[in-house]
């Protein structure tokens, strides 16, 4: 929340008690019998004037400063899902097949199952048909690749994603690159990553795209601003930095910001130096309380992408927190996203947008090209 200080004019001594006032009134400090006293009084009043002015500023700012606007990711996600629902209905009304999303879920990771359930529920909400293909954690890499190849060539499948993380014996990069780029709604295929880095229209990774939409739809300015991205993962931190620093005039417009990326080897004091001058901080390192109030400047916008499960010291139960000390930072920032309820819902909403985009792209893509790209 922005604010404009309106500082009241501090008290200044009357004209006769200033050097110029003494001269204009005909009183000479050297000749007037009270000159020494007047000059001493003048010096005292000047100091008092400066002190009063400083206190007036401080008191006014502290009285006017309000807590940060808490950005509701849920509210923004509902807005985007409404747009997606209208888009789907228009697409179907025009005689096209309803978009279809296939999700491959390997293993029994509770968090992964929860995430996939949220995605399929969102798909149903906006009118996208979906299926979840469950596979045991013992599945071999070759068996998983065969399944992906089958889904790549299935004309009924518009969007395809393999839920991460995968078991340790499976190469995640190889799996991501096996998904046809035109069906890659996660935006993880090397072709889509490359197009994003070249500012070309493509499937953007859902979480970075969600962060970008939060910033844009909230009206947080990025042009020429200093941004600190804490975290350099190839699926979150790096794409966020790409979206924020690239040219706003290109095919895939960027934020025209000056972006600094920190990571696990960035010394804490050096991180503090960068956060202190940042207009926007995006925390995506997976470290609870990485960003605290003493590290940010007044009025900074703080986007918390972190998802950390910690034990509540009061209840002893597990709870979800981000990378930011929410209660402390909200008293100093202008905008802040909560965890949960911030970036998470936006990730799912952007995934729906990508699925619709995939359906439209595949209508214009010959099946032969899909097979060729998938096998490259």
C-alpha positions as CSV (number, residue, x, y, z in Angstrom):
1,X,0.0,0.0,0.0
2,X,1.6,3.2,-1.1
3,X,1.5,6.4,0.9
4,X,2.6,10.0,0.5
5,X,4.1,11.7,3.6
6,X,2.6,15.1,4.3
7,X,5.1,16.6,6.7
8,X,3.9,19.7,8.6
9,X,6.2,22.7,8.7
10,X,8.2,22.7,11.8
11,X,8.4,25.7,14.1
12,X,10.9,28.4,13.0
13,X,11.9,31.4,15.2
14,X,10.4,34.8,14.4
15,X,12.2,37.2,12.1
16,X,13.7,39.2,14.9
17,X,15.5,36.2,16.4
18,X,17.4,35.4,13.1
19,X,20.6,37.1,12.0
20,X,18.8,38.6,9.1
21,X,15.9,39.7,11.3
22,X,18.3,41.3,13.7
23,X,19.9,43.2,10.8
24,X,16.6,44.3,9.3
25,X,15.3,45.5,12.6
26,X,18.3,47.7,13.1
27,X,19.8,45.7,15.9
28,X,23.5,44.9,15.5
29,X,24.7,41.9,17.6
30,X,28.0,43.7,18.2
31,X,26.3,47.0,19.4
32,X,23.1,45.8,21.0
33,X,23.5,45.1,24.7
34,X,21.5,41.9,24.4
35,X,23.3,40.8,21.3
36,X,25.2,37.9,22.9
37,X,22.1,36.6,24.6
38,X,20.1,36.9,21.4
39,X,22.7,35.0,19.4
40,X,22.9,32.2,22.0
41,X,19.1,32.0,22.0
42,X,19.2,31.9,18.2
43,X,21.6,28.9,18.1
44,X,19.4,27.1,20.7
45,X,16.2,27.7,18.7
46,X,17.9,26.5,15.5
47,X,18.8,23.2,17.1
48,X,15.3,22.9,18.5
49,X,13.8,23.7,15.0
50,X,15.8,20.9,13.4
51,X,14.9,18.4,16.2
52,X,11.2,19.4,16.0
53,X,11.2,19.0,12.2
54,X,12.8,15.5,12.5
55,X,10.2,14.4,15.1
56,X,7.3,15.8,13.0
57,X,8.5,13.7,10.0
58,X,9.0,10.5,12.1
59,X,5.7,10.9,13.9
60,X,3.8,11.5,10.7
61,X,5.3,8.5,8.9
62,X,4.7,6.1,11.7
63,X,1.1,7.3,12.1
64,X,0.4,7.0,8.3
65,X,2.2,3.7,7.6
66,X,-0.2,0.8,7.2
67,X,0.4,-2.9,6.8
68,X,0.9,-4.5,3.4
69,X,-1.9,-5.4,1.1
70,X,-2.2,-9.2,1.4
71,X,-2.7,-10.4,-2.2
72,X,-5.2,-13.2,-2.3
73,X,-4.0,-15.8,-4.8
74,X,-7.3,-17.6,-4.4
75,X,-9.2,-14.6,-5.6
76,X,-6.9,-14.0,-8.6
77,X,-7.0,-17.7,-9.4
78,X,-10.9,-17.6,-9.4
79,X,-10.7,-14.7,-11.8
80,X,-8.4,-16.7,-14.2
81,X,-10.4,-19.8,-13.9
82,X,-13.5,-17.8,-14.8
83,X,-11.7,-16.6,-17.9
84,X,-10.6,-20.2,-18.7
85,X,-14.1,-21.5,-18.3
86,X,-15.5,-18.9,-20.7
87,X,-12.7,-19.7,-23.2
88,X,-13.5,-23.5,-23.0
89,X,-17.2,-22.9,-23.6
90,X,-16.5,-20.7,-26.6
91,X,-14.1,-23.3,-28.0
92,X,-16.6,-26.1,-27.6
93,X,-19.5,-24.0,-28.9
94,X,-17.5,-23.5,-32.1
95,X,-17.6,-27.2,-32.7
96,X,-14.2,-28.3,-31.2
97,X,-13.6,-31.2,-28.9
98,X,-13.4,-30.4,-25.2
99,X,-9.8,-30.0,-24.0
100,X,-8.4,-33.1,-22.3
101,X,-5.6,-33.2,-19.7
102,X,-3.7,-36.5,-18.8
103,X,-1.7,-36.6,-15.6
104,X,0.8,-39.3,-14.8
105,X,1.3,-39.9,-11.1
106,X,4.1,-42.2,-10.0
107,X,4.4,-43.5,-6.4
108,X,2.5,-42.7,-3.3
109,X,3.9,-39.3,-2.2
110,X,1.0,-37.7,-0.2
111,X,1.9,-34.1,-1.4
112,X,1.9,-35.2,-5.0
113,X,-1.5,-36.9,-4.7
114,X,-2.9,-33.8,-3.1
115,X,-1.5,-31.5,-5.9
116,X,-2.8,-33.8,-8.6
117,X,-6.3,-33.9,-7.0
118,X,-6.3,-30.0,-7.0
119,X,-5.4,-30.0,-10.7
120,X,-8.1,-32.4,-11.7
121,X,-10.7,-30.6,-9.6
122,X,-9.7,-27.3,-11.3
123,X,-10.0,-29.0,-14.7
124,X,-13.5,-30.1,-14.0
125,X,-14.4,-26.6,-12.7
126,X,-13.4,-24.9,-16.0
127,X,-14.8,-27.6,-18.3
128,X,-11.6,-29.5,-19.1
129,X,-11.9,-33.3,-19.1
130,X,-9.0,-35.1,-17.3
131,X,-7.6,-38.4,-16.2
132,X,-5.0,-39.5,-13.6
133,X,-2.8,-42.4,-14.6
134,X,-1.4,-44.0,-11.4
135,X,1.8,-46.0,-11.6
136,X,3.8,-47.6,-8.8
137,X,7.1,-46.2,-7.6
138,X,8.7,-49.4,-8.9
139,X,8.0,-48.5,-12.5
140,X,11.1,-48.5,-14.7
141,X,12.3,-45.5,-16.6
142,X,11.7,-47.3,-19.9
143,X,8.2,-48.3,-19.0
144,X,7.4,-44.7,-18.1
145,X,8.9,-43.5,-21.4
146,X,6.7,-46.0,-23.3
147,X,3.6,-44.6,-21.5
148,X,4.6,-41.0,-22.3
149,X,5.1,-42.0,-26.0
150,X,1.7,-43.5,-26.1
151,X,0.1,-40.4,-24.7
152,X,2.1,-38.2,-27.0
153,X,0.5,-39.8,-30.1
154,X,-3.0,-40.1,-28.6
155,X,-5.0,-37.4,-30.5
156,X,-7.5,-37.3,-27.6
157,X,-4.9,-36.0,-25.2
158,X,-4.3,-32.2,-25.5
159,X,-2.3,-31.6,-22.3
160,X,0.2,-34.0,-20.7
161,X,2.1,-33.7,-17.4
162,X,4.1,-36.1,-15.3
163,X,3.9,-35.1,-11.6
164,X,7.2,-34.4,-10.0
165,X,9.2,-35.4,-8.0
166,X,9.8,-38.9,-9.4
167,X,11.6,-41.9,-7.7
168,X,15.3,-41.6,-7.5
169,X,16.0,-44.2,-10.2
170,X,14.2,-42.2,-12.8
171,X,15.9,-39.3,-14.7
172,X,13.5,-36.4,-14.4
173,X,15.1,-34.4,-17.1
174,X,14.8,-37.3,-19.6
175,X,11.1,-37.7,-18.7
176,X,10.4,-34.0,-19.1
177,X,12.0,-34.0,-22.5
178,X,10.1,-37.0,-23.5
179,X,6.7,-35.1,-23.3
180,X,5.7,-33.6,-26.7
181,X,6.5,-29.8,-26.4
182,X,3.0,-29.0,-27.8
183,X,1.4,-31.0,-25.0
184,X,3.9,-30.0,-22.3
185,X,1.5,-28.0,-20.1
186,X,4.2,-27.9,-17.3
187,X,6.5,-26.0,-19.7
188,X,9.5,-28.1,-18.7
189,X,10.5,-29.5,-22.1
190,X,13.9,-28.0,-23.3
191,X,12.2,-26.6,-26.4
192,X,9.7,-24.7,-24.3
193,X,12.4,-23.5,-21.9
194,X,14.5,-22.3,-24.9
195,X,11.5,-20.4,-26.4
196,X,10.8,-18.7,-23.1
197,X,14.4,-17.6,-22.9
198,X,14.2,-16.2,-26.4
199,X,11.1,-14.2,-25.4
200,X,8.9,-16.3,-27.8
201,X,5.3,-17.4,-27.3
202,X,5.4,-20.9,-25.6
203,X,4.1,-23.0,-22.8
204,X,5.3,-21.1,-19.7
205,X,6.0,-23.0,-16.4
206,X,2.8,-22.7,-14.4
207,X,4.3,-21.4,-11.1
208,X,6.5,-18.6,-12.7
209,X,3.6,-17.6,-14.9
210,X,1.4,-17.4,-11.8
211,X,3.9,-15.1,-10.1
212,X,4.1,-12.9,-13.2
213,X,0.2,-12.7,-13.3
214,X,0.1,-11.8,-9.6
215,X,2.5,-8.9,-10.2
216,X,0.7,-7.7,-13.4
217,X,-2.9,-8.1,-12.1
218,X,-2.1,-6.4,-8.8
219,X,-0.5,-3.4,-10.6
220,X,3.0,-3.7,-9.1
221,X,5.3,-1.8,-11.5
222,X,8.3,-3.6,-12.8
223,X,9.8,-1.3,-15.5
224,X,13.3,-0.3,-14.3
225,X,12.7,-1.7,-10.8
226,X,15.1,-3.7,-8.8
227,X,14.1,-7.3,-8.3
228,X,15.6,-10.0,-6.1
229,X,14.8,-13.6,-6.8
230,X,15.9,-15.9,-4.0
231,X,16.3,-19.3,-5.6
232,X,17.7,-20.5,-8.9
233,X,15.8,-23.8,-9.7
234,X,15.3,-24.4,-13.4
235,X,11.5,-24.9,-12.9
236,X,10.8,-21.8,-10.7
237,X,13.6,-19.3,-9.8
238,X,15.2,-19.2,-13.3
239,X,12.0,-18.8,-15.2
240,X,10.7,-16.1,-12.8
241,X,13.9,-14.1,-13.4
242,X,13.5,-14.5,-17.2
243,X,9.9,-13.3,-17.2
244,X,10.8,-10.3,-15.0
245,X,13.9,-9.0,-16.7
246,X,13.1,-9.5,-20.4
247,X,12.0,-6.9,-22.9
248,X,8.3,-5.8,-22.7
249,X,8.2,-5.2,-26.4
250,X,9.0,-8.8,-27.5
251,X,6.6,-11.6,-28.6
252,X,6.5,-12.9,-25.1
253,X,6.6,-9.6,-23.1
254,X,8.7,-9.3,-20.0
255,X,8.9,-7.0,-17.1
256,X,11.9,-4.8,-18.0
257,X,13.2,-5.1,-14.5
258,X,16.8,-5.3,-13.2
259,X,17.0,-8.8,-11.7
260,X,19.4,-10.3,-9.2
261,X,19.3,-14.0,-8.4
262,X,20.6,-15.4,-5.1
263,X,21.1,-19.0,-4.2
264,X,22.4,-21.3,-1.4
265,X,26.0,-20.0,-1.7
266,X,25.0,-16.4,-1.5
267,X,26.3,-15.1,1.9
268,X,23.6,-13.9,4.2
269,X,25.0,-10.4,4.5
270,X,25.3,-10.2,0.7
271,X,21.7,-11.3,0.3
272,X,20.7,-8.6,2.8
273,X,22.5,-6.0,0.7
274,X,20.4,-7.0,-2.4
275,X,17.1,-7.3,-0.5
276,X,17.6,-3.9,1.0
277,X,17.5,-2.2,-2.4
278,X,14.9,-4.5,-4.0
279,X,11.5,-3.0,-5.0
280,X,10.2,-6.6,-5.5
281,X,11.4,-9.7,-3.7
282,X,10.4,-13.2,-5.0
283,X,11.3,-15.8,-2.4
284,X,11.6,-19.3,-4.0
285,X,14.4,-21.0,-2.1
286,X,12.5,-23.5,0.1
287,X,14.0,-22.0,3.3
288,X,11.6,-21.0,6.1
289,X,12.1,-17.4,7.4
290,X,14.7,-16.7,4.8
291,X,13.4,-13.2,4.3
292,X,12.7,-11.1,7.5
293,X,11.5,-7.6,8.1
294,X,14.9,-6.2,8.8
295,X,16.1,-7.3,5.3
296,X,13.6,-5.3,3.2
297,X,13.0,-1.7,2.5
298,X,9.8,0.2,3.3
299,X,7.2,-0.4,0.6
300,X,8.7,-3.4,-1.1
301,X,6.4,-6.0,-2.8
302,X,7.1,-9.5,-1.5
303,X,6.0,-12.6,-3.4
304,X,6.4,-15.8,-1.4
305,X,6.7,-19.0,-3.5
306,X,8.2,-21.2,-0.8
307,X,6.3,-24.2,0.5
308,X,7.8,-25.6,3.7
309,X,6.2,-28.0,6.2
310,X,7.4,-27.3,9.7
311,X,6.2,-28.3,13.2
312,X,4.3,-25.6,15.0
313,X,6.1,-25.0,18.3
314,X,2.8,-24.3,20.1
315,X,0.6,-27.2,18.8
316,X,3.2,-29.7,17.8
317,X,1.4,-30.2,14.5
318,X,2.8,-29.7,11.1
319,X,1.9,-26.5,9.3
320,X,2.6,-25.0,5.9
321,X,4.8,-21.8,5.7
322,X,6.7,-20.0,3.0
323,X,10.2,-18.5,2.8
324,X,9.1,-15.2,4.3
325,X,8.5,-14.2,7.9
326,X,4.9,-13.2,7.0
327,X,3.9,-11.4,10.2
328,X,7.0,-9.4,10.4
329,X,7.4,-8.5,6.8
330,X,3.7,-7.5,6.3
331,X,4.3,-4.5,8.6
332,X,6.9,-3.1,6.3
333,X,6.0,-4.2,2.8
334,X,3.5,-2.7,0.4
335,X,2.2,-6.0,-0.9
336,X,2.7,-9.6,0.3
337,X,1.4,-13.0,-0.7
338,X,0.4,-15.5,2.0
339,X,1.3,-19.2,2.3
340,X,-1.0,-21.0,1.8
341,X,-3.4,-19.1,-0.4
342,X,-0.9,-17.1,-2.5
343,X,1.1,-18.5,-5.4
344,X,-0.3,-22.1,-5.0
345,X,-3.8,-21.5,-6.4
346,X,-2.3,-19.4,-9.2
347,X,-0.1,-22.4,-10.3
348,X,-3.1,-24.5,-10.8
349,X,-5.0,-21.8,-12.7
350,X,-2.2,-21.2,-15.1
351,X,-2.0,-24.9,-15.8
352,X,-5.6,-24.7,-17.0
353,X,-4.7,-21.9,-19.3
354,X,-1.8,-24.0,-20.7
355,X,-4.1,-26.9,-21.3
356,X,-6.5,-24.7,-23.4
357,X,-3.5,-23.3,-25.3
358,X,-2.3,-26.9,-26.0
359,X,-5.8,-27.9,-27.4
360,X,-5.8,-24.9,-29.7
361,X,-2.2,-25.5,-30.8
362,X,-2.7,-29.2,-31.5
363,X,-5.7,-28.4,-33.8
364,X,-3.2,-26.6,-36.0
365,X,-0.4,-29.2,-35.6
366,X,-0.3,-32.2,-38.0
367,X,-0.1,-35.6,-36.2
368,X,3.2,-36.3,-38.0
369,X,4.8,-33.2,-36.5
370,X,3.7,-34.3,-33.0
371,X,5.4,-37.7,-33.4
372,X,8.5,-36.1,-34.9
373,X,8.9,-33.6,-32.1
374,X,8.1,-36.1,-29.4
375,X,10.8,-38.5,-30.6
376,X,13.5,-35.7,-31.0
